[in-house]
Coordinates of N, CA and C in Angstrom, one line a residue:
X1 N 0.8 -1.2 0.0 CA 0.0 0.0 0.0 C 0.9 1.2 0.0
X2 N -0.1 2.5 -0.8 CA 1.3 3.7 -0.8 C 1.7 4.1 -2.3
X3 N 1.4 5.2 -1.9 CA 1.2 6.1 -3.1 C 2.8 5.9 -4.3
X4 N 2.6 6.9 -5.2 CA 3.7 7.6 -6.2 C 4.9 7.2 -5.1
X5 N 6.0 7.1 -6.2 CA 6.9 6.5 -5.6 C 8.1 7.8 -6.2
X6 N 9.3 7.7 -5.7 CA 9.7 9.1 -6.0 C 10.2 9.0 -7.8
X7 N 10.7 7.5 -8.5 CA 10.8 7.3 -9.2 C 9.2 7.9 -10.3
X8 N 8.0 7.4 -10.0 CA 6.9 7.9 -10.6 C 6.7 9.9 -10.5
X9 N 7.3 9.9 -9.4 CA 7.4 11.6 -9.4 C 8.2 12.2 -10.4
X10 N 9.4 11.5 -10.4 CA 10.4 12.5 -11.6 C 9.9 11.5 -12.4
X11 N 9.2 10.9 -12.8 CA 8.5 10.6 -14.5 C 8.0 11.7 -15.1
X12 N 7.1 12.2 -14.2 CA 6.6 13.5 -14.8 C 7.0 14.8 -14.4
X13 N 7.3 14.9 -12.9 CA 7.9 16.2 -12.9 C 9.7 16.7 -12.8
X14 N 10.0 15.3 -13.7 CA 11.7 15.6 -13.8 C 11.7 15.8 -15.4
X15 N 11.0 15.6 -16.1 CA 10.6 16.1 -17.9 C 11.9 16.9 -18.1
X16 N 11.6 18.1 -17.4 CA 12.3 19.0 -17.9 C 12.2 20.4 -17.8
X17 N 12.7 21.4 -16.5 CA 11.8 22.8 -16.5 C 11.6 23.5 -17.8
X18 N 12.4 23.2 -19.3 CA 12.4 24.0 -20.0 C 10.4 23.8 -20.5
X19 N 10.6 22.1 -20.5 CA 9.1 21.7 -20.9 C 8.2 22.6 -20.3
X20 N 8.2 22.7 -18.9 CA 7.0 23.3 -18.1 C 7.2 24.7 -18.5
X21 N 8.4 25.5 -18.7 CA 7.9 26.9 -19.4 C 7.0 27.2 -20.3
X22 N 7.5 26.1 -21.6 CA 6.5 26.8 -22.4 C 5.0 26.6 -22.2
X23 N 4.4 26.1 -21.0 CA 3.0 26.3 -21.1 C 2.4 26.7 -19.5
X24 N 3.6 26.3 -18.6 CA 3.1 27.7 -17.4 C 3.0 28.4 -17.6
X25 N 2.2 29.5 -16.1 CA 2.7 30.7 -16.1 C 4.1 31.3 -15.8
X26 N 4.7 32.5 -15.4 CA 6.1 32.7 -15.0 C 6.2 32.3 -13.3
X27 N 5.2 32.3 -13.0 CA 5.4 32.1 -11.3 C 5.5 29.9 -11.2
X28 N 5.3 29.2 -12.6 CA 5.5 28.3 -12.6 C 4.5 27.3 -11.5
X29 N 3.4 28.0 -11.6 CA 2.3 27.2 -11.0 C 1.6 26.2 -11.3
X30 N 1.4 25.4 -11.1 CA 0.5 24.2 -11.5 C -0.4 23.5 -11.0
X31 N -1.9 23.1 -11.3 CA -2.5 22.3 -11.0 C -4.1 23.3 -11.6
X32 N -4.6 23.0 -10.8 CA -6.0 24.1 -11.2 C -6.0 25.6 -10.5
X33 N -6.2 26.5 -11.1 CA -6.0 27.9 -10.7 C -7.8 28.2 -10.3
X34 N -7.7 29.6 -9.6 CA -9.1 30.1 -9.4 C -9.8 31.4 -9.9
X35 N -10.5 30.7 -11.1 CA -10.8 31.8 -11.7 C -11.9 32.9 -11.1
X36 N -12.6 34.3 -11.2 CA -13.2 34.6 -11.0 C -14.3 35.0 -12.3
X37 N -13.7 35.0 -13.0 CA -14.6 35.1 -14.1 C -13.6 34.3 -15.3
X38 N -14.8 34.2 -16.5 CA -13.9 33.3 -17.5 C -12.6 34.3 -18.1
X39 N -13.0 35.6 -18.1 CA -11.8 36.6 -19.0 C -10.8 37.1 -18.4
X40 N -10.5 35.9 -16.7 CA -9.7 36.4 -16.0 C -8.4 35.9 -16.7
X41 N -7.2 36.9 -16.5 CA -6.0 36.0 -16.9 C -5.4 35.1 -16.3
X42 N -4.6 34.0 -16.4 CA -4.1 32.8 -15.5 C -3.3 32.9 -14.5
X43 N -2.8 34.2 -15.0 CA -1.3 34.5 -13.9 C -2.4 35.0 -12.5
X44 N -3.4 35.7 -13.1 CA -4.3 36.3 -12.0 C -4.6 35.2 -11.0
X45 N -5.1 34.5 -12.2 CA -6.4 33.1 -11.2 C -5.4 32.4 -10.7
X46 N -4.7 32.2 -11.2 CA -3.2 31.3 -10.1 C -2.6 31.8 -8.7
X47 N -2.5 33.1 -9.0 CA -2.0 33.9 -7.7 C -3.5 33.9 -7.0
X48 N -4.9 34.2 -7.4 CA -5.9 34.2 -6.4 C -6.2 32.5 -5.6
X49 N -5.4 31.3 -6.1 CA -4.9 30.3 -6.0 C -4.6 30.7 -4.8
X50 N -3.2 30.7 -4.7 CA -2.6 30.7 -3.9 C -2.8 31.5 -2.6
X51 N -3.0 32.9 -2.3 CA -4.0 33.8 -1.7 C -4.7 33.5 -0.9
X52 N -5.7 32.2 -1.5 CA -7.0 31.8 -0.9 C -6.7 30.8 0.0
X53 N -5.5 30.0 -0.3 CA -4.6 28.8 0.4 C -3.9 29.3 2.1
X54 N -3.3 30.7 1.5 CA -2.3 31.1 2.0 C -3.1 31.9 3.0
X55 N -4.7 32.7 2.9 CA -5.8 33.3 3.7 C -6.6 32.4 4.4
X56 N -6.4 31.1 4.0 CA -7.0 29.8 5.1 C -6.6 29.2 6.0
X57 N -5.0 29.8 6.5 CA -4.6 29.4 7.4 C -4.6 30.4 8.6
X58 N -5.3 31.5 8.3 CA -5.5 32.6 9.4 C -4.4 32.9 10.4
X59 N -3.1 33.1 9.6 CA -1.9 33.7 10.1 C -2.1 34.6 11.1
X60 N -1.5 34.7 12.3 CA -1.4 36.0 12.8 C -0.3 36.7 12.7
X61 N 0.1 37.1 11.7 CA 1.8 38.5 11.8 C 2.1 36.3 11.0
X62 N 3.5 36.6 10.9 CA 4.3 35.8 10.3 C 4.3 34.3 10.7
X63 N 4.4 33.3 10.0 CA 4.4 31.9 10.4 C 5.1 31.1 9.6
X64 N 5.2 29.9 10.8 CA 6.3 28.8 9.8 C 5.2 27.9 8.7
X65 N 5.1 27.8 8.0 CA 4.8 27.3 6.8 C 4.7 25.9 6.3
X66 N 4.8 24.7 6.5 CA 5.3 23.9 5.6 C 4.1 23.5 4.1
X67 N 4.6 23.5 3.2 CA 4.1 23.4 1.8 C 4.3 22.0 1.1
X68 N 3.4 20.4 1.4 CA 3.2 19.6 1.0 C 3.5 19.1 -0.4
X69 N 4.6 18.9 -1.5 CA 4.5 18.9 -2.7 C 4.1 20.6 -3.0
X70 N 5.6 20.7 -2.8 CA 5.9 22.5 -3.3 C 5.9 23.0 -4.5
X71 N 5.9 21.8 -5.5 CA 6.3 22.5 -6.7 C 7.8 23.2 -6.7
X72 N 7.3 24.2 -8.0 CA 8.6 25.3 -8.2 C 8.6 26.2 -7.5
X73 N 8.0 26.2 -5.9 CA 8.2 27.2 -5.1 C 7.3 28.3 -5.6
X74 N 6.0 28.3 -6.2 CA 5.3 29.4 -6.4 C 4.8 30.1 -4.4
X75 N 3.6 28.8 -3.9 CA 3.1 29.3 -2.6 C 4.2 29.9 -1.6
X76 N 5.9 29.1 -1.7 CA 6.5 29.5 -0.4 C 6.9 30.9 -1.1
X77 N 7.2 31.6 -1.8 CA 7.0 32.8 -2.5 C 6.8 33.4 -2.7
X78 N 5.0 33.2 -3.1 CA 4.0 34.2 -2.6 C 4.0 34.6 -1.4
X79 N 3.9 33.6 -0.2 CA 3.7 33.9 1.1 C 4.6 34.4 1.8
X80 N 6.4 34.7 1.2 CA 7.4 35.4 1.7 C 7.3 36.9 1.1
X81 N 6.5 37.1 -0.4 CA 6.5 38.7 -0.6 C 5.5 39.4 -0.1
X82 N 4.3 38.2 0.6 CA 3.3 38.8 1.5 C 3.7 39.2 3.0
X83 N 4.7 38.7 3.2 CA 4.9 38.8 4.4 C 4.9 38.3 5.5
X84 N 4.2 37.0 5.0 CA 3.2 36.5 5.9 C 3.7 34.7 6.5
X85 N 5.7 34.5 5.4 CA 5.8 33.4 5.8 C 7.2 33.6 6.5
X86 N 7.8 33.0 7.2 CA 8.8 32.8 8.2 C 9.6 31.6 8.0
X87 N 10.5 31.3 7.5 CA 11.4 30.2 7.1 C 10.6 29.4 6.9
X88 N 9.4 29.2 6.1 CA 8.8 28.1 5.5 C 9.3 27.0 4.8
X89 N 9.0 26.0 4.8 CA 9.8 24.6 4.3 C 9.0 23.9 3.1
X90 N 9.3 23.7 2.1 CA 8.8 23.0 1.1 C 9.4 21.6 1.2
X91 N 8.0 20.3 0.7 CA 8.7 19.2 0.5 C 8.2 19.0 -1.2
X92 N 9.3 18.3 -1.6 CA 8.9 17.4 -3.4 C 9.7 16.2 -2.9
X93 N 9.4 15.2 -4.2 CA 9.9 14.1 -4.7 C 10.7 14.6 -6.2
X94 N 10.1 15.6 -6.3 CA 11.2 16.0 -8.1 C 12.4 17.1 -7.8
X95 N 13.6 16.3 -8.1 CA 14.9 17.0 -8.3 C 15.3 18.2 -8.8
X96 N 14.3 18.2 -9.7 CA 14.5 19.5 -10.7 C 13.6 20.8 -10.2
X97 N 12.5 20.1 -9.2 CA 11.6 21.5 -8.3 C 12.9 21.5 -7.5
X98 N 13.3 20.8 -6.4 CA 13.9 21.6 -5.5 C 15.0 22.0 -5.9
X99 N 15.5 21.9 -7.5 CA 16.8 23.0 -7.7 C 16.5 24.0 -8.2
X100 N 15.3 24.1 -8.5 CA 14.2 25.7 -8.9 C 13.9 26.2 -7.9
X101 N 13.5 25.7 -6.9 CA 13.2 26.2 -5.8 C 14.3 26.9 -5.0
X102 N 15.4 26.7 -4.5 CA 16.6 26.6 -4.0 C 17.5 27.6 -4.7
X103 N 17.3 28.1 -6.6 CA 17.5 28.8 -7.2 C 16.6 30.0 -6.8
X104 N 15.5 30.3 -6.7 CA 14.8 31.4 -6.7 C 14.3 31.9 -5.6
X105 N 14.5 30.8 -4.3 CA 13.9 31.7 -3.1 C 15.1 31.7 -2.0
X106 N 16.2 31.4 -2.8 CA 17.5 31.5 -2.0 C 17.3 31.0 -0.3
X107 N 18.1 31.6 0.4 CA 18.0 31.2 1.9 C 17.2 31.3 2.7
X108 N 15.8 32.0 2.0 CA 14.8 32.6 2.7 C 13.3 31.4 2.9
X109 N 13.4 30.4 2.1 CA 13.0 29.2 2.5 C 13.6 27.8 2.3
X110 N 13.5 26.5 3.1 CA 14.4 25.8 2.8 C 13.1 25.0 2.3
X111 N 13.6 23.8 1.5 CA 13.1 22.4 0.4 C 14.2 21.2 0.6
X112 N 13.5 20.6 1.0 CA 13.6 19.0 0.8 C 13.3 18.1 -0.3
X113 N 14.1 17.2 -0.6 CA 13.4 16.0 -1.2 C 13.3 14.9 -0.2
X114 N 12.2 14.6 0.2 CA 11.7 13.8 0.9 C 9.6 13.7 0.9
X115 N 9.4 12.4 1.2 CA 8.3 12.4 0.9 C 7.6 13.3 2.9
X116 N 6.6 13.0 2.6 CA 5.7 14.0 4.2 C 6.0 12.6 5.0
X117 N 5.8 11.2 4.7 CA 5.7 10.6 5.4 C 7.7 10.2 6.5
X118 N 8.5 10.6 5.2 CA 10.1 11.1 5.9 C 10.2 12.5 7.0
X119 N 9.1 13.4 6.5 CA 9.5 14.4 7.0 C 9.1 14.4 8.7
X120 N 10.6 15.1 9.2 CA 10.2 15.2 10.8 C 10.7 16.9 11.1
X121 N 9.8 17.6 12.1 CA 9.7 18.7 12.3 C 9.4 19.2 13.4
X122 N 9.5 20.0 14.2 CA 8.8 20.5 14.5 C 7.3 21.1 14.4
X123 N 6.6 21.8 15.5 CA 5.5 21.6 14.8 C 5.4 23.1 14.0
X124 N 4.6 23.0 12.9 CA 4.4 24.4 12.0 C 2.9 25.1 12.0
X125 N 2.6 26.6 11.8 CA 1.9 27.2 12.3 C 0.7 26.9 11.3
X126 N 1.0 26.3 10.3 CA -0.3 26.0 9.1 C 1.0 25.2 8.5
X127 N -0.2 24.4 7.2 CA 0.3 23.5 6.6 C -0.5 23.5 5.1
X128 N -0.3 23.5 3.8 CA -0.7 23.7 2.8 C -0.5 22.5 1.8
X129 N -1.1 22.0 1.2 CA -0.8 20.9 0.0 C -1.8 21.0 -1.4
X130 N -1.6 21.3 -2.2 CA -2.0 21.5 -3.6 C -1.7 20.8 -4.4
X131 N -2.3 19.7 -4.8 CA -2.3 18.7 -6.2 C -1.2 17.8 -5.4
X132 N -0.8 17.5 -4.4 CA -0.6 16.7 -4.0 C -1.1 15.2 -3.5
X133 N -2.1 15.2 -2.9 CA -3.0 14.4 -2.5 C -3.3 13.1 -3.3
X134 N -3.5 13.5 -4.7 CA -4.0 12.3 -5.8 C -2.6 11.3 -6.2
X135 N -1.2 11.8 -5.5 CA -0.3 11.4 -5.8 C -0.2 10.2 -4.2
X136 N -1.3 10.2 -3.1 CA -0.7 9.6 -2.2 C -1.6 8.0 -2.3
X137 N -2.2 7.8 -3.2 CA -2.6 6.7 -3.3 C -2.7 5.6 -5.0
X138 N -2.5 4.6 -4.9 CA -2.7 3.9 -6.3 C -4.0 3.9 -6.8
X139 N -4.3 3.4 -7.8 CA -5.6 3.0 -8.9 C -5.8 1.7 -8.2
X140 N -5.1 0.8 -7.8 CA -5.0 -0.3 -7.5 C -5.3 -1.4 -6.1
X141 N -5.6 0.6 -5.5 CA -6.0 0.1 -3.7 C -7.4 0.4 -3.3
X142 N -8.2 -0.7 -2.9 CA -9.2 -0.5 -2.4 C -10.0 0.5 -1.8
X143 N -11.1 0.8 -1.2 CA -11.4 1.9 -0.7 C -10.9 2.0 0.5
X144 N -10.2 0.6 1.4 CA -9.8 0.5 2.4 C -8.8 1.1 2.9
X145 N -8.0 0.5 2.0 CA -6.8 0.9 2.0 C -6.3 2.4 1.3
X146 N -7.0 3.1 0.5 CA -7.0 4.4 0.4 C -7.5 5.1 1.4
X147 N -8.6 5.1 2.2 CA -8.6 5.5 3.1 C -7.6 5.7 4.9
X148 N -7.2 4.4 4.7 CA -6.2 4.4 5.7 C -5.1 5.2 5.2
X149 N -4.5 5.1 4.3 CA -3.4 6.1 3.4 C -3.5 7.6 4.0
X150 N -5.0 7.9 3.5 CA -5.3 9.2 3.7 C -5.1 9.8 5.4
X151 N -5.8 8.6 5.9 CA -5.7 9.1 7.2 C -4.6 9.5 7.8
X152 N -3.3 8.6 7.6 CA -2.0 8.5 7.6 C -1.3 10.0 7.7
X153 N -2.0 10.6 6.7 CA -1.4 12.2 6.2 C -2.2 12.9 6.7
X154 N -3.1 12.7 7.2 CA -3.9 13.6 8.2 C -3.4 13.7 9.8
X155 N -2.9 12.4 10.2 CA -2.1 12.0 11.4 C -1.1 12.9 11.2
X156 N -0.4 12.6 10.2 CA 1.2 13.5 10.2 C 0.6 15.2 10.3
X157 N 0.0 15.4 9.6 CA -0.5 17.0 9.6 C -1.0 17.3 11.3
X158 N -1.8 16.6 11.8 CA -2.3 16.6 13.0 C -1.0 17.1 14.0
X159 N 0.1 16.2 13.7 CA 1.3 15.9 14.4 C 2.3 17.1 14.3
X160 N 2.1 17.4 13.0 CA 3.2 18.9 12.8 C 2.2 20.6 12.9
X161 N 1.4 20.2 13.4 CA 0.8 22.0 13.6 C 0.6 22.2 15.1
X162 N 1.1 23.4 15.1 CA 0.8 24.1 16.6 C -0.5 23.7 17.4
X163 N -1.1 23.4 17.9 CA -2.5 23.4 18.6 C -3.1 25.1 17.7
X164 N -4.3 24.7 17.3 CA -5.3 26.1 16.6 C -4.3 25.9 15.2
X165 N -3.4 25.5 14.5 CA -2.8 25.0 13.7 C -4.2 24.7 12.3
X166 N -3.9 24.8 10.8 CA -5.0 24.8 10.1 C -3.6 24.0 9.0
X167 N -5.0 23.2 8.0 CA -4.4 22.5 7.2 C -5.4 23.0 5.9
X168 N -4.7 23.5 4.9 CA -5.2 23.8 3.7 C -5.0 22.8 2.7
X169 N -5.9 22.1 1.9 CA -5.8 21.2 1.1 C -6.8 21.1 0.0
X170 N -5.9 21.1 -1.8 CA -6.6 21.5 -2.7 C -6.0 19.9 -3.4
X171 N -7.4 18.7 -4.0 CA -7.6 18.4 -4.7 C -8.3 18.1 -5.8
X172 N -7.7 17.4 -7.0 CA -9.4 16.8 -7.2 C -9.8 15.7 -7.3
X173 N -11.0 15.0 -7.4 CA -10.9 14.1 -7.0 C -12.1 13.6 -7.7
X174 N -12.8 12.5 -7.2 CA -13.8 11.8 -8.4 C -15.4 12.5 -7.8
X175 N -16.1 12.3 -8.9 CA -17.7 13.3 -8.8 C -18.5 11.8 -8.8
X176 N -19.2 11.7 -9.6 CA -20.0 10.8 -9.9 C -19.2 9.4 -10.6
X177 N -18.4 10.0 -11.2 CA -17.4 8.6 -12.0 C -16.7 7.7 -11.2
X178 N -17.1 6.4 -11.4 CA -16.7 5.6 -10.4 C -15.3 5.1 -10.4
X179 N -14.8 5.4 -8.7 CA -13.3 5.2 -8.7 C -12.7 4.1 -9.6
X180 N -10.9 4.3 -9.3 CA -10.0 3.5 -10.4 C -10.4 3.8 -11.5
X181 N -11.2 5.0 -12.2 CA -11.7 4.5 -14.1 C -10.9 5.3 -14.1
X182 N -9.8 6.1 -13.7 CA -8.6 7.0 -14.2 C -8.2 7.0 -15.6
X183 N -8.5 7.5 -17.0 CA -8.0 7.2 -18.3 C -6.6 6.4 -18.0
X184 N -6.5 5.2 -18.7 CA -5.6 4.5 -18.5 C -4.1 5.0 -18.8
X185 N -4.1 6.3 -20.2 CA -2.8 6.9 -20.7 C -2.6 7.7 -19.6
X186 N -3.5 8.1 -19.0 CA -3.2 9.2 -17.9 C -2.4 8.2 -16.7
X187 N -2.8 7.4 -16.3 CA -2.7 7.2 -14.9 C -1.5 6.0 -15.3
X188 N -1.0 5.1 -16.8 CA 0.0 4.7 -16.6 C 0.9 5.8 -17.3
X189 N 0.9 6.5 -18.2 CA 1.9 7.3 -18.7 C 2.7 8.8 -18.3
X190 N 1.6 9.3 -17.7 CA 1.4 10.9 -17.3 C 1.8 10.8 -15.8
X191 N 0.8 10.1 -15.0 CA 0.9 10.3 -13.3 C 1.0 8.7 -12.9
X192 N 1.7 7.7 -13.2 CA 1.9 6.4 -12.9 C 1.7 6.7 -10.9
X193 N 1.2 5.8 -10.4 CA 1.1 5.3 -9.2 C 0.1 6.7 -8.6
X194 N -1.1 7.1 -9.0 CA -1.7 8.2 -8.6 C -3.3 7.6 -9.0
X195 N -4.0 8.2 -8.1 CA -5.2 8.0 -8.2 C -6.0 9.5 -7.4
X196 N -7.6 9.5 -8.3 CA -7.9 10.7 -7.3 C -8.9 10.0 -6.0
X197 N -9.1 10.5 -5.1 CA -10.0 10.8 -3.7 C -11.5 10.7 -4.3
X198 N -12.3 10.4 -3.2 CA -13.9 10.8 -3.5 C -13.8 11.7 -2.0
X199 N -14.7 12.8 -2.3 CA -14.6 13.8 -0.7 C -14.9 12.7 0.5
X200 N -15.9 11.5 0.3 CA -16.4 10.6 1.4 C -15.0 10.0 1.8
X201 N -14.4 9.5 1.2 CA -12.6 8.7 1.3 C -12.3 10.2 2.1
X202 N -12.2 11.2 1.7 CA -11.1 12.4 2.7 C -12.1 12.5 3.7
X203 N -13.0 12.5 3.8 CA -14.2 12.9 4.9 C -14.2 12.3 6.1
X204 N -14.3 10.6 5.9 CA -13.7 9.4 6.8 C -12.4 9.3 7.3
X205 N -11.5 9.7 6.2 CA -9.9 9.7 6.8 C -9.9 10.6 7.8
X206 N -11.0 11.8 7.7 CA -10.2 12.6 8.4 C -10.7 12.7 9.7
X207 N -11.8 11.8 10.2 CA -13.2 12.2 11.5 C -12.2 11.2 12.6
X208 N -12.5 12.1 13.4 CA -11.5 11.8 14.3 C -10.1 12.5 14.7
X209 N -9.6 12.6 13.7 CA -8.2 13.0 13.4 C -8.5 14.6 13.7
X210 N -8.8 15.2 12.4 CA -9.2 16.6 12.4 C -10.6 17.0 11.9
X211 N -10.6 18.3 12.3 CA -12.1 19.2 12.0 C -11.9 19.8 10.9
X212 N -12.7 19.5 10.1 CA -13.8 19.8 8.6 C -14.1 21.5 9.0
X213 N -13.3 22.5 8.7 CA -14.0 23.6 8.7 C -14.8 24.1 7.8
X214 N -14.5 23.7 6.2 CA -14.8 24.3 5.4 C -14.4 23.2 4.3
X215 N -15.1 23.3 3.4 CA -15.4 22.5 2.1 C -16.1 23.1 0.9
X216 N -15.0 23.4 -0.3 CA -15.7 24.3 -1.6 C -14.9 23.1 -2.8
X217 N -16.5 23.2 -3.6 CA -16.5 22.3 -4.6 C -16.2 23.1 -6.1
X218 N -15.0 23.6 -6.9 CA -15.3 24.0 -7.6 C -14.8 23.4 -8.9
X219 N -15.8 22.1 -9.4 CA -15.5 21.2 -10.8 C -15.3 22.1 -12.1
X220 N -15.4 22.9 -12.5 CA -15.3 23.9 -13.6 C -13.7 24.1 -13.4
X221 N -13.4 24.7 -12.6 CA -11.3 25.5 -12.3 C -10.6 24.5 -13.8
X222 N -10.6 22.8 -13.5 CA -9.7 22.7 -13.8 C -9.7 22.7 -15.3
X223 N -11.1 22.2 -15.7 CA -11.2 22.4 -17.4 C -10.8 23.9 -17.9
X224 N -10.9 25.0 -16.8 CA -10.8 26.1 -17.3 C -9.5 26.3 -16.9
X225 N -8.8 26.1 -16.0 CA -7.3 26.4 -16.5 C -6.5 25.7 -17.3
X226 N -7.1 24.0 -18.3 CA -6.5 23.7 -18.9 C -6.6 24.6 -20.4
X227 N -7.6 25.0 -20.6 CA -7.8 25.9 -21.4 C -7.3 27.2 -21.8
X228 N -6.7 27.6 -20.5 CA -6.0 28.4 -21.0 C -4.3 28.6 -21.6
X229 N -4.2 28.9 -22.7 CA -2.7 29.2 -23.4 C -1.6 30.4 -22.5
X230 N -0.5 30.1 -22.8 CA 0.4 31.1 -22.3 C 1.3 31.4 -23.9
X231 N 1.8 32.8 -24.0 CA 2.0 33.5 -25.2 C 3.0 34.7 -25.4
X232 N 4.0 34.5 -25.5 CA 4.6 35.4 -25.1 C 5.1 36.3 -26.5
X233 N 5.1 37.6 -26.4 CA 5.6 38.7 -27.4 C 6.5 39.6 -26.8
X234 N 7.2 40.1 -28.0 CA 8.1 41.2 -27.4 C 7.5 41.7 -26.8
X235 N 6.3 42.4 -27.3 CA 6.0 43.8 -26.5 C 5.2 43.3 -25.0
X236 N 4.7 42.1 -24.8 CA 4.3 42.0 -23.5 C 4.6 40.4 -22.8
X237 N 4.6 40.0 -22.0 CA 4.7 38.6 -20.8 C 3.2 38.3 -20.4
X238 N 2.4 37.7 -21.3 CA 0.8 38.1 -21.3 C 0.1 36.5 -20.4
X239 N -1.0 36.6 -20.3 CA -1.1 35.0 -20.4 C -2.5 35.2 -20.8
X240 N -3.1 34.5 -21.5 CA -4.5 34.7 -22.3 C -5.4 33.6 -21.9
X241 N -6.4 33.6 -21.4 CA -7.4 32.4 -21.6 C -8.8 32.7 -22.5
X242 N -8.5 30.8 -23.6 CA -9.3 31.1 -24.9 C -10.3 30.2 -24.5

């Protein structure tokens, strides 16, 4: 039992950062952004992403951070030109995020490669994970055993936040389509060892463990940030959604 393995992680996210330029934004965000309207730009809805993550941990003045599957360091970033983060720590499994990361937010936050379940810490004043989640269980594991998985990372979160401590967590996960039907190219070639959640699987994982503050369902985000193009011209650094 047990999700993406670090090998299945640099399948896709060791490609190549030149790959992920040409169709990120420049802040090198990924996953589903938050649009407010359809004629919003991407770089917009991605930073209101982030924002919304970073405003759900109800900071008071500066806090330590940790960021679940950091990516290219967009959230620890944001949250250091807000003000609002304090030697925050990013974890990945891809080589090439934490040499991007480690590149661009220099000394001011540190990154690991190590999975959540290696990580040991102290405890931190919020905790954040975005598009990580669907990476912590197989196509291949029962509802049982996905949900125990889940719980697992709820335990560790429980374990690393201050008391009044908040956990921010953006997936997506299955609607009506019945689990494991993952398109097969997707889930062996694209994201090998990944599967998505049903909210009832996170809901169960988490009773007991932690409190359910809040819950927003927004199925539209991700078709619409796949949608949108990134384009660049001399005369501007644009990002367009068609």
């Amino acid at each position: 039992m047990g999700g993406a393995t670090t090998n299945d992680i640099q399948h896709h996210y060791d490609v190549g950062n030149d790959f992920y330029s040409l169709w990120l934004d420049k802040h090198f965000v990924y996953s589903s952004a938050r649009p407010e309207r359809d004629t919003d730009p991407l770089e917009d809805a991605q930073l209101k992403k982030l924002d919304y993550h970073i405003d759900a941990l109800g900071l008071n003045g500066k806090g330590r951070v940790l960021d679940v599957g950091c990516g290219w360091g967009a959230l620890l970033k944001r949250g250091l030109d807000r003000g609002l983060f304090q030697n925050p720590h990013g974890l990945t499994l891809s080589q090439q995020q934490k040499d991007a990361c480690e590149t661009s937010l220099g000394t001011d936050a540190t990154v690991s490669l190590e999975s959540w379940e290696e990580h040991h810490a102290s405890p931190y004043d919020g905790i954040i994970s975005i598009g990580a989640f669907e990476h912590f269980v197989r196509t291949d594991d029962d509802r049982e055993a996905k949900t125990a998985r889940y719980r697992r990372f709820f335990n560790f979160c429980a374990e690393h936040l201050v008391p009044g401590g908040c956990l921010s967590l953006q997936t997506i996960g299955y609607g009506v389509m019945p689990g494991g039907k993952l398109n097969r190219f997707i889930a062996d070639k694209i994201f090998p060892g990944s599967d998505l959640p049903y909210l009832a699987e996170i809901a169960d994982a988490a009773h007991g463990v932690m409190n359910i503050e809040s819950v927003e369902n927004r199925p539209s985000d991700y078709a619409w940030t796949c949608s949108c193009l990134l384009y660049t011209s001399d005369a501007a650094d644009d990002l367009l959604c068609v």
